Amino acid sequence: MSEPKSAVAAFDEVENCYGALDVLVLNAGGPPPGRILDVEDERWQQAFELLLLGPLRLARLALPGMAARGFGRVVLVTSAAVRQPQPDLATSVVLRSAVTAAAKLLSREFAAEGVTVNCVAPGATATERRREILDARVRTTAVAFEDLDAADAAGIPAGRAGRPEEIGAAVAFLASAAASYINGTVLTVDGGRTETI
């Protein structure tokens, strides 16, 4: 996602192998955890390339063709932390918030051409990324992993982390024809944890 030439190569390969691109799901891995003033400039720049510029490059390649064909779905996978910031995920919070704003702008620009642009904002999900975040908290708090894991799950009304397929189902819905009138929104998939309305 962070290599400019890779975006063009990936887009060209998809169109050469499968034809016109109708659905683009943009899901970049998360940057290392850290509090906002502890993140060095170099890490900010790396995260900027990964989380914001990478998705924008691919959207720039895909959206004009979608608009010309009268159908397209772009789904950006962000984070529930854009709605309820987590202090130890500073680069993710700041840059995924920018991605959310970019998605809103794109959604308005291409709506009349049958293209929708939405975000899925996962909360705690049972992936390696969640383990990485909890491991970082273990190092800074000296609390056992199992205790942090249990406390994190207890803070989710559903009582557990989400499953990757639950996030995938939300993405699949927004990518479908059934979601044709949903545009420029953020679908939070977090078991009810986010406290904002």
Backbone as ProteinMPNN parsed JSONL, in Angstrom:
{"seq_chain_A": "MSEPKSAVAAFDEVENCYGALDVLVLNAGGPPPGRILDVEDERWQQAFELLLLGPLRLARLALPGMAARGFGRVVLVTSAAVRQPQPDLATSVVLRSAVTAAAKLLSREFAAEGVTVNCVAPGATATERRREILDARVRTTAVAFEDLDAADAAGIPAGRAGRPEEIGAAVAFLASAAASYINGTVLTVDGGRTETI", "coords_chain_A": {"N_chain_A": [[0.817, -1.208, 0.0], [2.035, 1.204, 0.573], [3.856, 1.774, -1.391], [4.313, 3.673, -4.208], [4.603, 2.723, -6.952], [3.694, 0.145, -6.719], [0.933, 0.346, -6.479], [0.001, 1.037, -9.049], [0.919, -1.201, -10.462], [-0.502, -3.292, -9.189], [-3.156, -2.563, -9.731], [-3.175, -2.633, -12.548], [-2.609, -5.369, -12.943], [-4.88, -6.633, -11.823], [-6.93, -5.657, -13.514], [-6.035, -6.65, -15.969], [-6.152, -9.411, -15.565], [-8.783, -9.926, -14.67], [-10.589, -8.122, -15.739], [-12.641, -5.118, -15.801], [-12.583, -3.209, -12.808], [-14.855, -3.392, -10.265], [-15.287, -3.331, -7.522], [-13.531, -2.053, -4.833], [-11.67, -2.722, -2.109], [-10.085, -1.274, 0.501], [-7.652, -1.921, 2.659], [-5.365, -1.415, 4.863], [-2.618, -2.54, 6.827], [-2.19, -1.972, 10.364], [-0.274, 0.698, 11.843], [2.611, 0.674, 14.098], [1.754, 0.556, 17.604], [1.494, 3.444, 19.769], [1.822, 6.404, 21.773], [0.745, 9.789, 21.099], [2.775, 11.872, 21.26], [5.003, 10.376, 21.424], [5.592, 9.256, 19.028], [7.856, 9.125, 16.459], [9.002, 11.353, 13.812], [9.677, 9.939, 11.462], [8.207, 7.569, 11.711], [5.629, 8.637, 11.625], [5.612, 9.525, 8.974], [5.895, 7.09, 7.581], [3.515, 5.828, 8.335], [1.684, 7.622, 7.245], [2.133, 7.266, 4.497], [1.295, 4.6, 4.277], [-1.383, 4.461, 5.346], [-2.901, 6.645, 4.358], [-1.946, 7.884, 1.856], [-1.486, 5.574, 0.268], [-4.09, 4.212, 0.014], [-5.422, 6.37, -1.278], [-4.029, 6.568, -3.691], [-4.763, 4.159, -4.982], [-7.536, 4.513, -5.109], [-7.637, 6.707, -6.798], [-6.85, 5.543, -9.172], [-8.926, 3.697, -9.615], [-11.539, 4.879, -9.365], [-12.33, 6.722, -11.538], [-12.84, 4.949, -13.737], [-14.866, 3.322, -12.663], [-16.873, 5.249, -12.36], [-17.287, 5.94, -15.039], [-18.41, 3.586, -15.994], [-20.718, 3.477, -14.545], [-21.1, 2.139, -12.171], [-19.81, 1.281, -9.015], [-17.999, 0.302, -6.093], [-16.403, 1.376, -3.271], [-14.723, 0.513, -0.424], [-13.362, 1.438, 2.535], [-11.375, 0.191, 5.04], [-11.183, 1.127, 8.25], [-11.051, 2.142, 11.487], [-12.64, 1.674, 14.635], [-11.576, 3.39, 16.393], [-11.461, 5.893, 15.234], [-13.77, 7.083, 15.921], [-13.886, 6.86, 18.636], [-11.257, 7.694, 20.088], [-8.205, 5.964, 20.87], [-5.633, 6.356, 23.104], [-3.115, 5.046, 22.859], [-2.904, 4.363, 20.233], [-2.091, 6.309, 18.393], [-1.065, 7.125, 15.756], [-2.66, 5.6, 14.072], [-5.248, 6.503, 14.803], [-5.165, 9.281, 14.135], [-4.452, 9.314, 11.37], [-6.259, 7.521, 10.18], [-8.557, 8.901, 10.682], [-8.215, 11.009, 8.916], [-8.374, 9.534, 6.548], [-11.045, 8.793, 6.688], [-12.27, 11.277, 6.349], [-11.388, 11.818, 3.745], [-12.709, 9.763, 2.385], [-15.334, 10.607, 2.685], [-15.332, 12.956, 1.131], [-14.767, 11.834, -1.419], [-17.046, 10.249, -1.714], [-19.08, 12.046, -2.174], [-18.272, 13.218, -4.534], [-18.494, 11.235, -6.514], [-21.024, 10.14, -6.403], [-23.295, 10.584, -8.081], [-22.717, 9.07, -10.277], [-23.236, 6.432, -9.742], [-21.488, 5.304, -7.953], [-20.357, 4.307, -4.804], [-18.792, 5.262, -1.748], [-17.585, 4.159, 1.181], [-16.862, 3.617, 4.697], [-15.724, 0.972, 6.772], [-15.529, 0.485, 10.137], [-13.808, -1.292, 12.181], [-13.915, -2.609, 15.517], [-12.262, -4.048, 18.333], [-10.822, -6.933, 17.133], [-10.375, -10.375, 16.607], [-7.48, -10.861, 15.693], [-4.04, -10.928, 14.502], [-3.224, -8.298, 14.726], [-4.677, -7.294, 16.922], [-3.492, -8.804, 18.935], [-0.897, -7.758, 18.776], [-1.337, -5.119, 19.648], [-2.242, -5.567, 22.283], [0.033, -6.862, 23.295], [1.842, -4.728, 23.22], [0.709, -3.134, 25.181], [1.098, -4.756, 27.377], [3.866, -4.517, 27.677], [4.093, -1.823, 28.432], [2.583, -1.603, 30.735], [3.05, -3.738, 32.403], [1.162, -5.58, 33.086], [-0.327, -8.778, 32.98], [-0.793, -10.537, 29.864], [-3.133, -12.114, 29.596], [-4.805, -10.95, 31.494], [-5.106, -8.33, 30.49], [-6.322, -8.955, 28.076], [-8.735, -10.079, 28.956], [-9.825, -7.866, 30.32], [-10.108, -6.076, 28.222], [-12.004, -7.406, 26.609], [-14.109, -7.409, 28.418], [-14.867, -4.776, 28.341], [-16.394, -4.554, 26.113], [-19.657, -4.525, 25.026], [-20.698, -6.845, 23.754], [-19.088, -8.729, 24.858], [-16.802, -9.926, 23.85], [-14.064, -10.105, 21.485], [-14.403, -9.233, 18.028], [-14.981, -11.43, 15.211], [-12.949, -12.048, 12.341], [-14.514, -12.682, 10.058], [-16.894, -11.438, 10.612], [-16.357, -8.761, 10.279], [-15.736, -8.888, 7.596], [-18.252, -9.525, 6.549], [-19.656, -7.138, 6.846], [-18.193, -5.5, 5.132], [-18.666, -6.852, 2.717], [-21.429, -6.459, 2.439], [-21.578, -3.624, 2.094], [-20.265, -3.5, -0.302], [-22.035, -4.531, -2.064], [-24.8, -4.617, -4.456], [-27.114, -4.18, -3.058], [-26.549, -2.195, -1.263], [-26.778, 0.264, -2.481], [-27.742, 2.819, -1.874], [-26.406, 3.675, 0.279], [-23.976, 5.746, 1.249], [-20.959, 7.443, 1.784], [-20.7, 6.987, 4.493], [-19.867, 5.745, 7.811], [-19.584, 2.583, 8.926], [-19.686, 1.182, 11.918], [-18.279, -1.6, 13.42], [-18.225, -3.148, 16.107], [-19.165, -4.588, 18.279], [-20.692, -3.018, 19.938], [-19.125, -1.328, 21.474], [-18.246, 1.376, 20.995], [-19.031, 4.509, 22.279], [-20.236, 6.769, 21.309], [-23.083, 8.303, 19.743]], "CA_chain_A": [[0.0, 0.0, 0.0], [2.828, 2.415, 0.733], [4.766, 1.943, -2.525], [3.546, 4.24, -5.336], [4.611, 1.883, -8.15], [2.92, -1.066, -6.445], [-0.483, 0.618, -6.72], [-0.234, 0.937, -10.491], [1.132, -2.596, -10.857], [-1.615, -4.098, -8.68], [-4.36, -2.199, -10.482], [-3.035, -3.172, -13.902], [-2.7, -6.834, -12.894], [-6.283, -6.998, -11.603], [-7.723, -5.397, -14.727], [-5.584, -7.558, -17.036], [-6.581, -10.788, -15.263], [-10.204, -10.087, -14.361], [-11.431, -7.116, -16.372], [-12.884, -3.863, -15.093], [-12.69, -3.301, -11.349], [-16.123, -2.856, -9.768], [-15.241, -3.199, -6.068], [-12.198, -1.823, -4.293], [-11.62, -2.729, -0.641], [-8.78, -0.747, 0.897], [-7.421, -2.353, 4.035], [-3.933, -1.394, 5.161], [-2.282, -2.953, 8.187], [-2.034, -0.874, 11.31], [1.082, 1.079, 12.236], [2.915, 0.274, 15.479], [1.098, 1.349, 18.647], [2.295, 4.477, 20.417], [1.117, 7.633, 22.143], [0.926, 10.787, 20.054], [4.043, 12.593, 21.308], [6.102, 9.407, 21.406], [5.796, 8.787, 17.661], [8.888, 9.889, 15.746], [8.608, 11.853, 12.487], [9.811, 8.886, 10.443], [7.057, 6.663, 11.846], [4.46, 9.357, 11.115], [5.69, 9.519, 7.515], [5.605, 5.726, 7.123], [2.079, 5.587, 8.53], [1.011, 8.478, 6.268], [2.218, 6.57, 3.202], [0.53, 3.356, 4.349], [-2.808, 4.584, 5.674], [-3.608, 7.681, 3.619], [-1.552, 8.012, 0.448], [-1.683, 4.296, -0.429], [-5.482, 4.087, -0.417], [-5.787, 7.414, -2.234], [-3.462, 6.205, -4.999], [-5.6, 3.124, -5.593], [-8.833, 5.114, -5.416], [-7.42, 7.565, -7.976], [-6.802, 4.661, -10.34], [-10.157, 2.932, -9.816], [-12.81, 5.607, -9.379], [-12.793, 7.219, -12.838], [-13.409, 3.854, -14.524], [-16.147, 2.961, -12.055], [-17.84, 6.302, -12.702], [-17.581, 5.842, -16.476], [-19.268, 2.405, -16.203], [-21.972, 3.681, -13.821], [-21.202, 1.301, -10.966], [-18.571, 1.038, -8.291], [-18.047, 0.278, -4.637], [-15.12, 1.521, -2.585], [-14.885, 0.351, 1.024], [-12.109, 1.633, 3.252], [-11.406, -0.383, 6.381], [-10.491, 2.083, 9.115], [-11.001, 1.67, 12.866], [-13.585, 2.313, 15.555], [-10.821, 4.427, 17.119], [-11.695, 7.217, 14.659], [-14.935, 7.625, 16.622], [-13.558, 6.866, 20.073], [-9.802, 7.546, 20.017], [-7.44, 5.239, 21.882], [-4.384, 7.103, 23.205], [-1.913, 4.309, 22.468], [-2.972, 4.084, 18.797], [-2.131, 7.682, 17.889], [-0.931, 7.273, 14.306], [-3.853, 5.012, 13.462], [-6.385, 7.395, 15.048], [-5.028, 10.53, 13.384], [-4.436, 9.12, 9.92], [-7.518, 6.913, 9.724], [-9.539, 9.994, 10.682], [-8.017, 11.682, 7.633], [-8.921, 8.625, 5.535], [-12.502, 8.897, 6.787], [-12.632, 12.544, 5.709], [-11.173, 11.648, 2.297], [-13.798, 8.921, 1.883], [-16.538, 11.443, 2.602], [-15.191, 13.807, -0.054], [-14.919, 10.987, -2.605], [-18.426, 9.765, -1.821], [-19.895, 13.122, -2.747], [-17.813, 13.512, -5.889], [-18.833, 10.191, -7.482], [-22.341, 9.56, -6.1], [-24.227, 10.66, -9.21], [-22.308, 8.084, -11.283], [-23.49, 5.069, -9.27], [-20.345, 4.834, -7.167], [-20.423, 4.627, -3.384], [-17.536, 5.188, -0.993], [-17.928, 4.046, 2.597], [-15.85, 3.061, 5.598], [-16.059, 0.023, 7.829], [-14.656, 0.809, 11.264], [-13.824, -2.404, 13.135], [-13.387, -2.502, 16.866], [-11.368, -5.162, 18.663], [-11.076, -8.096, 16.287], [-9.445, -11.461, 16.953], [-6.45, -10.967, 14.659], [-2.68, -10.658, 14.988], [-3.149, -6.877, 15.071], [-5.147, -7.143, 18.302], [-2.442, -9.36, 19.79], [0.202, -6.784, 18.776], [-1.733, -3.994, 20.499], [-2.236, -6.025, 23.675], [1.435, -7.086, 23.672], [2.44, -3.412, 23.504], [0.18, -2.691, 26.484], [1.788, -5.565, 28.389], [5.196, -3.931, 27.885], [4.032, -0.517, 29.091], [1.862, -1.653, 32.014], [3.495, -4.906, 33.164], [-0.003, -6.413, 33.4], [-0.278, -10.002, 32.18], [-1.571, -10.526, 28.625], [-4.46, -12.7, 29.83], [-5.608, -9.973, 32.234], [-5.453, -7.255, 29.558], [-7.259, -9.526, 27.119], [-10.029, -10.205, 29.633], [-10.34, -6.527, 30.589], [-10.523, -5.513, 26.937], [-13.271, -8.065, 26.231], [-15.15, -6.984, 29.359], [-15.296, -3.44, 27.951], [-17.2, -4.658, 24.893], [-20.962, -5.057, 25.419], [-20.87, -8.213, 23.259], [-18.303, -9.588, 25.735], [-15.737, -10.619, 23.119], [-13.568, -9.472, 20.268], [-15.091, -9.662, 16.826], [-14.32, -12.401, 14.331], [-12.666, -11.429, 11.046], [-15.609, -12.855, 9.101], [-17.949, -10.463, 10.918], [-15.934, -7.536, 9.599], [-15.883, -9.19, 6.172], [-19.666, -9.471, 6.171], [-20.015, -5.719, 6.721], [-17.558, -5.038, 3.894], [-19.385, -7.469, 1.592], [-22.715, -5.778, 2.279], [-21.369, -2.298, 1.502], [-19.79, -3.691, -1.675], [-23.092, -5.161, -2.855], [-25.816, -3.775, -5.092], [-28.139, -3.87, -2.062], [-26.136, -1.008, -0.503], [-26.624, 1.332, -3.47], [-28.118, 4.138, -1.344], [-25.559, 3.951, 1.448], [-22.818, 6.416, 0.663], [-20.303, 8.451, 2.613], [-20.941, 6.724, 5.904], [-18.943, 4.882, 8.541], [-20.279, 1.487, 9.597], [-18.865, 0.728, 13.029], [-18.514, -3.013, 13.709], [-17.392, -3.236, 17.317], [-19.861, -5.236, 19.404], [-21.358, -2.017, 20.778], [-18.173, -0.651, 22.367], [-18.156, 2.818, 20.789], [-20.062, 5.116, 23.099], [-20.894, 7.881, 20.632], [-24.335, 7.961, 19.063]], "C_chain_A": [[0.853, 1.261, 0.0], [3.795, 2.672, -0.418], [3.996, 2.455, -3.742], [3.492, 3.34, -6.568], [3.789, 0.613, -7.955], [1.432, -0.86, -6.732], [-0.813, 0.449, -8.197], [-0.104, -0.514, -10.949], [-0.033, -3.478, -10.421], [-2.888, -3.827, -9.476], [-4.308, -2.786, -11.889], [-3.183, -4.69, -13.926], [-4.146, -7.295, -12.726], [-7.089, -6.808, -12.887], [-7.313, -6.317, -15.887], [-6.101, -8.978, -16.816], [-8.098, -10.944, -15.194], [-11.132, -9.103, -15.055], [-11.64, -5.918, -15.464], [-13.118, -4.096, -13.601], [-13.979, -2.627, -10.891], [-16.105, -2.584, -8.275], [-13.793, -3.056, -5.641], [-12.3, -1.762, -2.774], [-10.205, -2.353, -0.246], [-8.573, -1.02, 2.379], [-5.916, -2.446, 4.269], [-3.71, -1.861, 6.592], [-2.078, -1.75, 9.087], [-0.582, -0.566, 11.606], [1.352, 0.651, 13.676], [2.173, 1.147, 16.492], [2.053, 2.39, 19.215], [1.438, 5.692, 20.727], [1.572, 8.772, 21.241], [2.276, 11.505, 20.096], [5.252, 11.667, 21.328], [6.431, 8.928, 19.995], [6.783, 9.706, 16.954], [8.39, 10.3, 14.362], [8.652, 10.758, 11.423], [8.637, 7.909, 10.493], [5.765, 7.326, 11.378], [4.445, 9.297, 9.593], [5.37, 8.137, 6.947], [4.115, 5.427, 7.22], [1.251, 6.41, 7.54], [0.988, 7.814, 4.894], [1.306, 5.346, 3.175], [-0.974, 3.592, 4.436], [-3.561, 5.595, 4.827], [-3.22, 7.718, 2.139], [-1.772, 6.717, -0.336], [-3.118, 4.104, -0.889], [-5.903, 5.141, -1.44], [-5.235, 7.121, -3.623], [-4.347, 5.183, -5.716], [-6.987, 3.659, -5.952], [-8.729, 5.984, -6.665], [-7.397, 6.735, -9.256], [-8.164, 4.05, -10.654], [-11.408, 3.767, -10.051], [-13.22, 6.159, -10.747], [-13.422, 6.137, -13.715], [-14.748, 3.403, -13.982], [-17.22, 3.967, -12.465], [-18.235, 6.215, -14.17], [-18.522, 4.676, -16.775], [-20.591, 2.5, -15.446], [-22.165, 2.788, -12.621], [-19.829, 1.176, -10.33], [-18.81, 1.067, -6.8], [-16.612, 0.396, -4.118], [-15.409, 1.428, -1.092], [-13.503, 0.479, 1.648], [-12.263, 1.073, 4.657], [-10.553, 0.52, 7.268], [-10.402, 1.508, 10.524], [-12.073, 2.377, 13.675], [-12.9, 3.415, 16.355], [-10.947, 5.799, 16.467], [-12.902, 7.881, 15.307], [-14.705, 7.74, 18.12], [-12.059, 6.611, 20.19], [-9.212, 6.772, 21.195], [-6.052, 5.863, 21.943], [-3.151, 6.357, 22.718], [-1.918, 3.888, 20.996], [-2.966, 5.395, 18.006], [-2.046, 7.777, 16.372], [-2.15, 6.707, 13.58], [-5.042, 5.95, 13.608], [-6.314, 8.625, 14.15], [-5.168, 10.294, 11.883], [-5.687, 8.424, 9.395], [-8.671, 7.919, 9.801], [-9.434, 10.784, 9.386], [-8.571, 10.835, 6.488], [-10.449, 8.718, 5.515], [-12.986, 10.186, 6.124], [-12.464, 12.451, 4.19], [-12.293, 10.817, 1.68], [-15.082, 9.735, 1.733], [-16.484, 12.343, 1.374], [-15.396, 13.005, -1.333], [-16.362, 10.541, -2.8], [-19.324, 10.806, -2.47], [-19.542, 13.354, -4.215], [-18.329, 12.511, -6.917], [-20.242, 9.613, -7.312], [-23.277, 9.528, -7.303], [-23.905, 9.658, -10.308], [-22.492, 6.641, -10.818], [-22.364, 4.461, -8.464], [-20.56, 5.241, -5.711], [-19.048, 4.439, -2.756], [-17.899, 5.224, 0.478], [-16.746, 3.498, 3.389], [-16.48, 2.012, 6.501], [-15.036, 0.253, 8.927], [-14.716, -0.317, 12.294], [-13.348, -1.975, 14.521], [-12.426, -3.654, 17.088], [-11.773, -6.398, 17.873], [-9.994, -9.132, 16.554], [-8.478, -11.72, 15.808], [-5.083, -10.772, 15.309], [-2.524, -9.196, 15.381], [-3.604, -6.65, 16.513], [-4.097, -7.671, 19.263], [-1.269, -8.38, 19.89], [-0.107, -5.612, 19.707], [-1.701, -4.392, 21.972], [-0.817, -6.309, 24.159], [2.132, -5.774, 24.001], [1.959, -2.887, 24.844], [0.807, -3.487, 27.623], [3.137, -4.929, 28.718], [5.144, -2.608, 28.646], [3.35, -0.558, 30.455], [2.344, -2.753, 32.943], [2.322, -5.742, 33.689], [0.039, -7.613, 32.463], [-1.209, -9.907, 30.968], [-2.993, -11.009, 28.877], [-5.373, -11.71, 30.554], [-6.03, -8.81, 31.333], [-6.487, -7.725, 28.537], [-8.655, -9.596, 27.73], [-10.648, -8.836, 29.899], [-10.837, -5.865, 29.309], [-11.862, -6.102, 26.513], [-14.417, -7.627, 27.141], [-15.678, -5.588, 29.022], [-16.137, -3.409, 26.686], [-18.563, -5.229, 25.287], [-21.219, -6.478, 24.926], [-20.03, -9.207, 24.054], [-17.147, -10.311, 25.065], [-15.233, -9.74, 21.99], [-14.358, -10.011, 19.078], [-14.302, -10.724, 16.075], [-14.053, -11.732, 12.986], [-13.814, -11.551, 10.049], [-16.78, -11.904, 9.379], [-17.626, -9.106, 10.284], [-16.127, -7.721, 8.09], [-17.328, -9.11, 5.706], [-20.133, -8.031, 5.997], [-19.442, -5.14, 5.431], [-18.332, -5.575, 2.687], [-20.734, -6.791, 1.367], [-22.531, -4.42, 1.602], [-20.885, -2.378, 0.059], [-20.886, -4.204, -2.602], [-24.017, -4.139, -3.503], [-26.891, -3.36, -4.095], [-27.82, -2.599, -1.277], [-26.029, 0.226, -1.394], [-26.965, 2.726, -2.952], [-27.385, 4.458, -0.051], [-24.256, 4.518, 0.914], [-22.266, 7.45, 1.638], [-20.48, 8.228, 4.096], [-19.84, 5.849, 6.496], [-19.779, 3.844, 9.275], [-19.351, 0.935, 10.666], [-19.264, -0.699, 13.382], [-17.655, -3.35, 14.92], [-18.091, -3.859, 18.519], [-20.529, -4.269, 20.366], [-20.435, -1.197, 21.653], [-18.161, 0.869, 22.218], [-19.329, 3.507, 21.464], [-20.749, 6.297, 22.445], [-22.165, 7.39, 19.945], [-24.102, 7.981, 17.564]], "O_chain_A": [[0.426, 2.289, -0.526], [4.487, 3.69, -0.421], [3.122, 1.758, -4.256], [2.429, 3.205, -7.175], [3.248, 0.068, -8.918], [0.75, -1.784, -7.177], [-1.793, -0.207, -8.551], [-0.921, -0.998, -11.732], [-0.5, -4.317, -11.191], [-3.608, -4.754, -9.847], [-5.284, -3.367, -12.363], [-3.814, -5.237, -14.83], [-4.59, -8.227, -13.397], [-7.839, -7.695, -13.295], [-8.155, -6.712, -16.693], [-6.449, -9.669, -17.774], [-8.639, -11.969, -15.609], [-12.351, -9.242, -14.964], [-10.915, -5.724, -14.488], [-13.771, -5.06, -13.2], [-14.17, -1.43, -11.106], [-16.824, -1.706, -7.798], [-12.934, -3.844, -6.04], [-12.935, -0.864, -2.22], [-9.244, -3.031, -0.614], [-9.23, -0.43, 3.236], [-5.281, -3.439, 3.913], [-4.534, -1.6, 7.468], [-1.824, -0.642, 8.614], [0.254, -1.469, 11.62], [0.42, 0.301, 14.4], [1.986, 2.342, 16.264], [3.272, 2.232, 19.147], [0.458, 5.973, 20.037], [2.666, 8.722, 20.679], [2.87, 11.727, 19.041], [6.392, 12.125, 21.256], [7.446, 8.262, 19.791], [6.568, 10.914, 16.865], [7.48, 9.683, 13.808], [7.757, 10.668, 10.582], [8.134, 7.475, 9.457], [4.902, 6.666, 10.8], [3.402, 9.051, 8.986], [4.657, 8.023, 5.95], [3.526, 4.848, 6.307], [0.224, 5.938, 7.051], [-0.038, 7.801, 4.214], [0.631, 5.085, 2.18], [-1.747, 2.993, 3.688], [-4.757, 5.421, 4.594], [-4.083, 7.596, 1.269], [-2.203, 6.762, -1.488], [-3.35, 3.855, -2.072], [-6.655, 4.839, -2.366], [-5.898, 7.393, -4.624], [-4.642, 5.325, -6.902], [-7.545, 3.295, -6.987], [-9.637, 5.991, -7.496], [-7.872, 7.182, -10.3], [-8.522, 3.898, -11.822], [-12.254, 3.39, -10.862], [-14.4, 6.064, -11.088], [-14.434, 6.388, -14.369], [-15.669, 3.129, -14.751], [-18.324, 3.594, -12.863], [-19.405, 6.398, -14.506], [-19.337, 4.754, -17.694], [-21.492, 1.693, -15.675], [-23.275, 2.683, -12.099], [-18.822, 0.991, -11.013], [-19.7, 1.759, -6.306], [-15.734, -0.385, -4.484], [-16.236, 2.17, -0.563], [-12.59, -0.281, 1.325], [-13.186, 1.446, 5.379], [-9.348, 0.655, 7.056], [-9.743, 0.49, 10.733], [-12.378, 3.544, 13.429], [-13.568, 4.275, 16.929], [-10.573, 6.794, 17.087], [-13.044, 9.102, 15.252], [-15.265, 8.614, 18.783], [-11.629, 5.471, 20.367], [-9.648, 6.902, 22.339], [-5.354, 5.897, 20.929], [-2.223, 6.984, 22.207], [-1.039, 3.144, 20.56], [-3.743, 5.566, 17.066], [-2.875, 8.447, 15.756], [-2.611, 7.275, 12.59], [-5.772, 6.174, 12.642], [-7.289, 8.969, 13.482], [-5.919, 10.997, 11.207], [-6.129, 8.707, 8.281], [-9.65, 7.798, 9.066], [-10.45, 11.186, 8.818], [-9.172, 11.372, 5.558], [-11.065, 8.721, 4.448], [-13.996, 10.185, 5.42], [-13.302, 12.949, 3.439], [-12.772, 11.124, 0.588], [-15.822, 9.566, 0.764], [-17.476, 12.479, 0.657], [-16.116, 13.44, -2.232], [-16.843, 10.464, -3.93], [-20.229, 10.466, -3.233], [-20.412, 13.65, -5.033], [-18.577, 12.878, -8.065], [-20.606, 8.677, -8.023], [-23.979, 8.539, -7.513], [-24.736, 9.418, -11.184], [-21.957, 5.722, -11.438], [-22.291, 3.242, -8.308], [-20.904, 6.388, -5.425], [-18.259, 3.588, -3.167], [-18.457, 6.208, 0.963], [-15.774, 2.991, 2.829], [-17.622, 2.152, 6.937], [-13.83, 0.221, 8.684], [-15.572, -0.305, 13.179], [-12.495, -1.099, 14.665], [-11.842, -4.176, 16.138], [-12.917, -6.848, 17.937], [-8.822, -8.786, 16.709], [-8.636, -12.676, 15.049], [-4.98, -10.488, 16.502], [-1.754, -8.889, 16.291], [-2.973, -5.887, 17.246], [-3.835, -7.054, 20.296], [-0.709, -8.194, 20.97], [0.757, -5.166, 20.462], [-1.193, -3.648, 22.811], [-0.494, -6.028, 25.313], [2.919, -5.705, 24.945], [2.728, -2.257, 25.571], [1.022, -2.953, 28.711], [3.51, -4.815, 29.885], [6.051, -2.303, 29.421], [3.522, 0.363, 31.253], [2.078, -2.709, 34.144], [2.482, -6.519, 34.63], [0.396, -7.483, 31.292], [-2.268, -9.284, 31.031], [-3.953, -10.385, 28.424], [-6.567, -11.636, 30.266], [-7.172, -8.354, 31.399], [-7.406, -6.988, 28.181], [-9.638, -9.215, 27.095], [-11.853, -8.655, 29.726], [-11.859, -5.179, 29.31], [-12.759, -5.366, 26.101], [-15.555, -7.489, 26.693], [-16.809, -5.252, 29.376], [-16.547, -2.338, 26.241], [-18.618, -6.329, 25.837], [-21.894, -7.248, 25.61], [-20.239, -10.414, 23.936], [-16.568, -11.222, 25.656], [-15.878, -8.769, 21.593], [-14.908, -11.111, 19.128], [-13.101, -10.889, 16.287], [-14.865, -10.922, 12.537], [-14.064, -10.625, 9.278], [-17.564, -11.604, 8.479], [-18.518, -8.4, 9.815], [-16.616, -6.827, 7.4], [-17.596, -8.674, 4.587], [-20.92, -7.738, 5.097], [-20.112, -4.386, 4.724], [-18.617, -4.833, 1.747], [-21.134, -6.574, 0.223], [-23.241, -4.099, 0.649], [-21.071, -1.439, -0.715], [-20.674, -4.299, -3.811], [-24.016, -2.96, -3.149], [-27.516, -2.312, -4.258], [-28.716, -1.991, -0.691], [-25.264, 1.141, -1.088], [-26.524, 3.719, -3.531], [-27.724, 5.423, 0.635], [-23.519, 3.834, 0.204], [-23.013, 8.226, 2.234], [-20.417, 9.176, 4.88], [-19.004, 5.296, 5.782], [-20.584, 4.183, 10.142], [-18.346, 0.296, 10.355], [-20.439, -0.982, 13.616], [-16.51, -3.781, 14.785], [-17.653, -3.675, 19.655], [-20.892, -4.647, 21.48], [-20.908, -0.437, 22.498], [-18.074, 1.581, 23.219], [-20.483, 3.137, 21.251], [-21.75, 6.788, 22.967], [-22.294, 6.212, 19.612], [-25.025, 7.722, 16.793]]}, "name": "protein", "num_of_chains": 1, "seq": "MSEPKSAVAAFDEVENCYGALDVLVLNAGGPPPGRILDVEDERWQQAFELLLLGPLRLARLALPGMAARGFGRVVLVTSAAVRQPQPDLATSVVLRSAVTAAAKLLSREFAAEGVTVNCVAPGATATERRREILDARVRTTAVAFEDLDAADAAGIPAGRAGRPEEIGAAVAFLASAAASYINGTVLTVDGGRTETI"}
